[in-house]
Amino acid sequence: MLPEYRVDPRVQYLIDHFEDDIITADHGLRYQVYERVMAEHAAEPKVMQIAHAYHAFLLEKDVTVLPHDLLAGQLHYYGYATAMPLSAPKGVPEKQADRKPMLLNYENYEVRKEMDGYFAVTGKTWDSPEGRLFRRMLSGRDHGLYGRYNIGHNIAGYERVLTCGFSKLIEEGEAALAAAKTDAQRAQIRAMLLSDRAVVQYIRRYADSARRAMATAEPMYQDTLRRIAEACEQVAEGRPETFFQAVQLLLLVHDAIICESVTGSLSLGRLDQILYPYYAAELRAGTIDFDGASVLIDALWVKFAQLMQGFQNVCLGGCDENGRFAGNDLTVMALRASRKTMFDQPLVSFRYHPDMDDGMWNEVQDLIDTGLGFPALFNDAAVIPAKIEAGAAPEHAWRYGVVGCVEPSLGGLEYSNTEELRVNWAKVLDTMLSGGMCSIRGDRMPIVKPRDLGEIQSFEEFYRWYQEELAEATRLGIRCANLLDSTYAANFPVPFMSSTMTGCYDSGKDVSGGGGVYHFSSLNSCGVADAVDSLMAIRELVYERKLVTLPQLAEICRNDFEGHEGLRLLADNLPCRFGNDDPETDRVAQELTNLFFRVTTEFRNPFGSRWQMGLYTVDSHSFMGEKTGALPDGRHRGLSLANGMSPCQGADRQSPTAVVLSSVKLPQQHCGNGLVLDMKFNPAFLKQREHRLGVRELIRTYFALGGLEIQFNVVSRETLLAAKADPQKYRNLVVRVSGFSAYFYNLSSTLQDEIIARTEYAG
């Protein structure tokens, strides 16, 4: 029997003083150091410039262990613009907890900077065929057709570092350097070695800081500070010998990786499996117990929370190499840590297994009931085959963790650019109805063949045209992404992260340049249900009921239904909407998703690997929606699109079961890059035992039918409306947005309205 849930006073102190403990002095320092040091080493290869700058930054940045800290390490956002495609920092608020994140969005990601890097490496220009292709992609991106955020989104080799220690990692690098055959390999390996040695020095700085803190700390803090100092001294080069040292090293490696690359979803992988051997060994020796280990996991959660909206994902549960459920004490500790701390970080994912006992189910559902949006549930029986289909070996596929929102990834082995490319299905339809022009800005869009809408005689003809345009828009995006990826590592390498990944030292390549074991590319969707519902509305209103002609409907949409509210309401309330188990609607959704997947199979990326499909949106459904005009399904111009592969907001009018039955019609077995199916329940509904058990059976049924992912918002419409009206009163309200959770007050008004509008199941 596991101990009951409780919060240790030392952890409660960390929670209560969370905002006071955030150190902001270094937010702009990284940008300044990189700019200076890269200029000093301008004659060297780019990867060495970046490694020198990284080394200098780790020596210059603030390193502080506070007297009441239980672990060393501080997670921050920094000014990353010099070394990667991000716009320059625009100033940093004094309190991190009061800020709206500035870097983690598509608007600050400069695809043009990637394109300029491509030209610098290849010698081509904007007037070349590639340049003209890039112009079309940029036009589509600026108008909401494409999204790309090719930073972070990886699970580094945490387990590899813990198993080897830095001394062995450096030995491996020195051997690889001696065997390297080309100047490019030697430069890459030297950069990785310099980065590893920089991190060794960085960890030692934390040891020194802990010892300095001991000089003035009260007696009650002395033992913990000494333990931190000794742990940092041990793991600076050696392997961890205790559970505490393993937790400490994992946190400091994560800290160091975030210093190198903006945490666009830099995730931890299967934390309960990575740390369990150290816990089990001490448990057998009698030197640790459940409560003692829980304190460390709780303290780790507080450290993760310093990176507000950092999309750091921790994956729990799942199977072992023999297919047996691998949940353990640390699984429970981690689930409880989120309940105790109630922060938006880390994101928590849980790998469902049919052999889970009631105790584990209760831990999972207790966390769901908090309303944090954790954990997102994944089905091993769907994810593992999807990863194998993408190209992962079976002996690796079962090890998957989750990157960022919902992207299954093989920690330490795989680099998959999980936010490589997103295509807005609804914008394709919007552009077709607007004569090839953007309905918002009036600019020409990269559509293949605009047509006279009055000449289209049947729904089948229009539907075929839509399929052609969706496929061609997708192909254009993939071609551009492949070109950009071919030179990405030459311009934006990550030598420290690469050193942690299996294969990079041996290959002498950066992980972003194909140096690891797997390097997939990823194609994601937006506006799936909006496109499907709009196609069904066109079929119903134009070709079956003949209430309007197609040109008339297009004009009505361009004018945002002004003067046609009756028609808009009719379209909005049609029964043939995705999520209601309507056979014809689900068939269209299935056909389009299969088409989207088939396009990925036409391509290989620059490293010879597959493109994999994802049906999730992060927050793209909000800002892509702002750039999408009114749609035939009754959606007004500029409103948010559907979240992931979920139904449009408020369109699922039958039951959760109907949503599940519609969703499993889509080819989820092809979603190697994940998907989002979101449901919202009123908190009062789940307080009743029979309803709680009903949700459990809903999850089991969905997964038995082949579902891959499902997640829950547990919050009432009334609470959300109150939080929007009085954000200061509800500053601690966390909600599930898409594949991530965030503080409600910190979301855009468009996203807030989208979450409020979702169907709420209350009985």
PDB file of C-alpha atoms in Angstrom, residues 312-406:
ATOM      1  CA  GLN A 312       8.197  20.294 -21.366  1.00  0.00           C
ATOM      2  CA  ASN A 313       6.553  16.879 -21.452  1.00  0.00           C
ATOM      3  CA  VAL A 314       7.047  14.049 -18.974  1.00  0.00           C
ATOM      4  CA  CYS A 315       5.802  10.645 -20.136  1.00  0.00           C
ATOM      5  CA  LEU A 316       4.686   8.035 -17.607  1.00  0.00           C
ATOM      6  CA  GLY A 317       3.449   4.451 -17.575  1.00  0.00           C
ATOM      7  CA  GLY A 318       3.364   2.308 -20.695  1.00  0.00           C
ATOM      8  CA  CYS A 319       4.817  -1.086 -21.449  1.00  0.00           C
ATOM      9  CA  ASP A 320       8.248  -2.652 -21.094  1.00  0.00           C
ATOM     10  CA  GLU A 321      10.127  -4.588 -23.779  1.00  0.00           C
ATOM     11  CA  ASN A 322       7.901  -7.616 -23.130  1.00  0.00           C
ATOM     12  CA  GLY A 323       4.643  -5.692 -23.411  1.00  0.00           C
ATOM     13  CA  ARG A 324       3.945  -5.729 -19.666  1.00  0.00           C
ATOM     14  CA  PHE A 325       2.740  -2.634 -17.827  1.00  0.00           C
ATOM     15  CA  ALA A 326       5.792  -0.793 -16.486  1.00  0.00           C
ATOM     16  CA  GLY A 327       4.157   1.652 -14.074  1.00  0.00           C
ATOM     17  CA  ASN A 328       5.914   1.911 -10.727  1.00  0.00           C
ATOM     18  CA  ASP A 329       6.180   4.015  -7.567  1.00  0.00           C
ATOM     19  CA  LEU A 330       7.730   6.893  -9.508  1.00  0.00           C
ATOM     20  CA  THR A 331       4.739   6.887 -11.860  1.00  0.00           C
ATOM     21  CA  VAL A 332       2.505   7.569  -8.875  1.00  0.00           C
ATOM     22  CA  MET A 333       4.890  10.157  -7.409  1.00  0.00           C
ATOM     23  CA  ALA A 334       4.940  12.064 -10.693  1.00  0.00           C
ATOM     24  CA  LEU A 335       1.152  12.036 -11.073  1.00  0.00           C
ATOM     25  CA  ARG A 336       0.792  13.269  -7.507  1.00  0.00           C
ATOM     26  CA  ALA A 337       3.478  15.929  -7.990  1.00  0.00           C
ATOM     27  CA  SER A 338       1.282  17.687 -10.542  1.00  0.00           C
ATOM     28  CA  ARG A 339      -1.652  17.593  -8.110  1.00  0.00           C
ATOM     29  CA  LYS A 340       0.469  19.004  -5.295  1.00  0.00           C
ATOM     30  CA  THR A 341       2.089  21.820  -7.249  1.00  0.00           C
ATOM     31  CA  MET A 342      -0.801  22.700  -9.621  1.00  0.00           C
ATOM     32  CA  PHE A 343       1.528  24.414 -12.107  1.00  0.00           C
ATOM     33  CA  ASP A 344       1.196  24.441 -15.902  1.00  0.00           C
ATOM     34  CA  GLN A 345       4.578  22.672 -16.197  1.00  0.00           C
ATOM     35  CA  PRO A 346       5.609  20.022 -16.816  1.00  0.00           C
ATOM     36  CA  LEU A 347       3.034  18.659 -19.217  1.00  0.00           C
ATOM     37  CA  VAL A 348       2.211  15.086 -18.242  1.00  0.00           C
ATOM     38  CA  SER A 349       1.409  12.239 -20.622  1.00  0.00           C
ATOM     39  CA  PHE A 350       0.389   8.751 -19.580  1.00  0.00           C
ATOM     40  CA  ARG A 351       0.749   5.617 -21.684  1.00  0.00           C
ATOM     41  CA  TYR A 352      -2.383   3.512 -21.192  1.00  0.00           C
ATOM     42  CA  HIS A 353      -2.081  -0.230 -20.716  1.00  0.00           C
ATOM     43  CA  PRO A 354      -5.057  -2.626 -20.438  1.00  0.00           C
ATOM     44  CA  ASP A 355      -3.482  -4.263 -17.368  1.00  0.00           C
ATOM     45  CA  MET A 356      -3.546  -1.084 -15.249  1.00  0.00           C
ATOM     46  CA  ASP A 357      -5.047  -1.810 -11.842  1.00  0.00           C
ATOM     47  CA  ASP A 358      -7.677   0.282 -10.070  1.00  0.00           C
ATOM     48  CA  GLY A 359      -5.030   1.998  -7.979  1.00  0.00           C
ATOM     49  CA  MET A 360      -3.233   3.363 -11.033  1.00  0.00           C
ATOM     50  CA  TRP A 361      -6.523   4.284 -12.699  1.00  0.00           C
ATOM     51  CA  ASN A 362      -7.485   6.258  -9.595  1.00  0.00           C
ATOM     52  CA  GLU A 363      -4.173   8.135  -9.619  1.00  0.00           C
ATOM     53  CA  VAL A 364      -4.678   9.030 -13.289  1.00  0.00           C
ATOM     54  CA  GLN A 365      -8.277  10.127 -12.809  1.00  0.00           C
ATOM     55  CA  ASP A 366      -7.506  12.068  -9.641  1.00  0.00           C
ATOM     56  CA  LEU A 367      -5.120  14.181 -11.697  1.00  0.00           C
ATOM     57  CA  ILE A 368      -7.649  14.562 -14.529  1.00  0.00           C
ATOM     58  CA  ASP A 369     -10.213  15.784 -11.996  1.00  0.00           C
ATOM     59  CA  THR A 370      -7.987  18.715 -10.961  1.00  0.00           C
ATOM     60  CA  GLY A 371      -8.720  20.415 -14.292  1.00  0.00           C
ATOM     61  CA  LEU A 372      -5.037  20.860 -15.150  1.00  0.00           C
ATOM     62  CA  GLY A 373      -5.574  18.967 -18.400  1.00  0.00           C
ATOM     63  CA  PHE A 374      -3.125  16.276 -17.294  1.00  0.00           C
ATOM     64  CA  PRO A 375      -2.437  13.598 -18.136  1.00  0.00           C
ATOM     65  CA  ALA A 376      -3.012  13.255 -21.841  1.00  0.00           C
ATOM     66  CA  LEU A 377      -3.608   9.537 -22.394  1.00  0.00           C
ATOM     67  CA  PHE A 378      -1.817   7.576 -25.128  1.00  0.00           C
ATOM     68  CA  ASN A 379      -2.535   4.080 -26.391  1.00  0.00           C
ATOM     69  CA  ASP A 380       0.575   1.917 -26.801  1.00  0.00           C
ATOM     70  CA  ALA A 381      -1.378  -0.413 -29.088  1.00  0.00           C
ATOM     71  CA  ALA A 382      -1.775   2.470 -31.572  1.00  0.00           C
ATOM     72  CA  VAL A 383       1.388   4.516 -31.053  1.00  0.00           C
ATOM     73  CA  ILE A 384       3.950   1.710 -31.271  1.00  0.00           C
ATOM     74  CA  PRO A 385       2.724   0.449 -34.692  1.00  0.00           C
ATOM     75  CA  ALA A 386       2.591   4.061 -35.929  1.00  0.00           C
ATOM     76  CA  LYS A 387       6.238   4.578 -34.987  1.00  0.00           C
ATOM     77  CA  ILE A 388       7.206   1.284 -36.621  1.00  0.00           C
ATOM     78  CA  GLU A 389       5.352   2.340 -39.786  1.00  0.00           C
ATOM     79  CA  ALA A 390       7.380   5.573 -39.766  1.00  0.00           C
ATOM     80  CA  GLY A 391      10.576   3.548 -39.693  1.00  0.00           C
ATOM     81  CA  ALA A 392      11.439   2.834 -36.055  1.00  0.00           C
ATOM     82  CA  ALA A 393      12.728  -0.630 -35.197  1.00  0.00           C
ATOM     83  CA  PRO A 394      10.339  -2.652 -32.981  1.00  0.00           C
ATOM     84  CA  GLU A 395      13.035  -2.938 -30.306  1.00  0.00           C
ATOM     85  CA  HIS A 396      13.063   0.868 -30.117  1.00  0.00           C
ATOM     86  CA  ALA A 397       9.426   1.780 -30.751  1.00  0.00           C
ATOM     87  CA  TRP A 398       8.148   0.615 -27.347  1.00  0.00           C
ATOM     88  CA  ARG A 399      10.489   3.124 -25.667  1.00  0.00           C
ATOM     89  CA  TYR A 400       8.659   6.169 -26.990  1.00  0.00           C
ATOM     90  CA  GLY A 401       8.134   9.252 -24.882  1.00  0.00           C
ATOM     91  CA  VAL A 402       6.121  12.320 -25.825  1.00  0.00           C
ATOM     92  CA  VAL A 403       7.536  15.582 -27.152  1.00  0.00           C
ATOM     93  CA  GLY A 404       5.824  18.858 -26.341  1.00  0.00           C
ATOM     94  CA  CYS A 405       2.117  18.528 -26.923  1.00  0.00           C
ATOM     95  CA  VAL A 406       1.396  15.013 -28.185  1.00  0.00           C
TER      96      VAL A 406
END
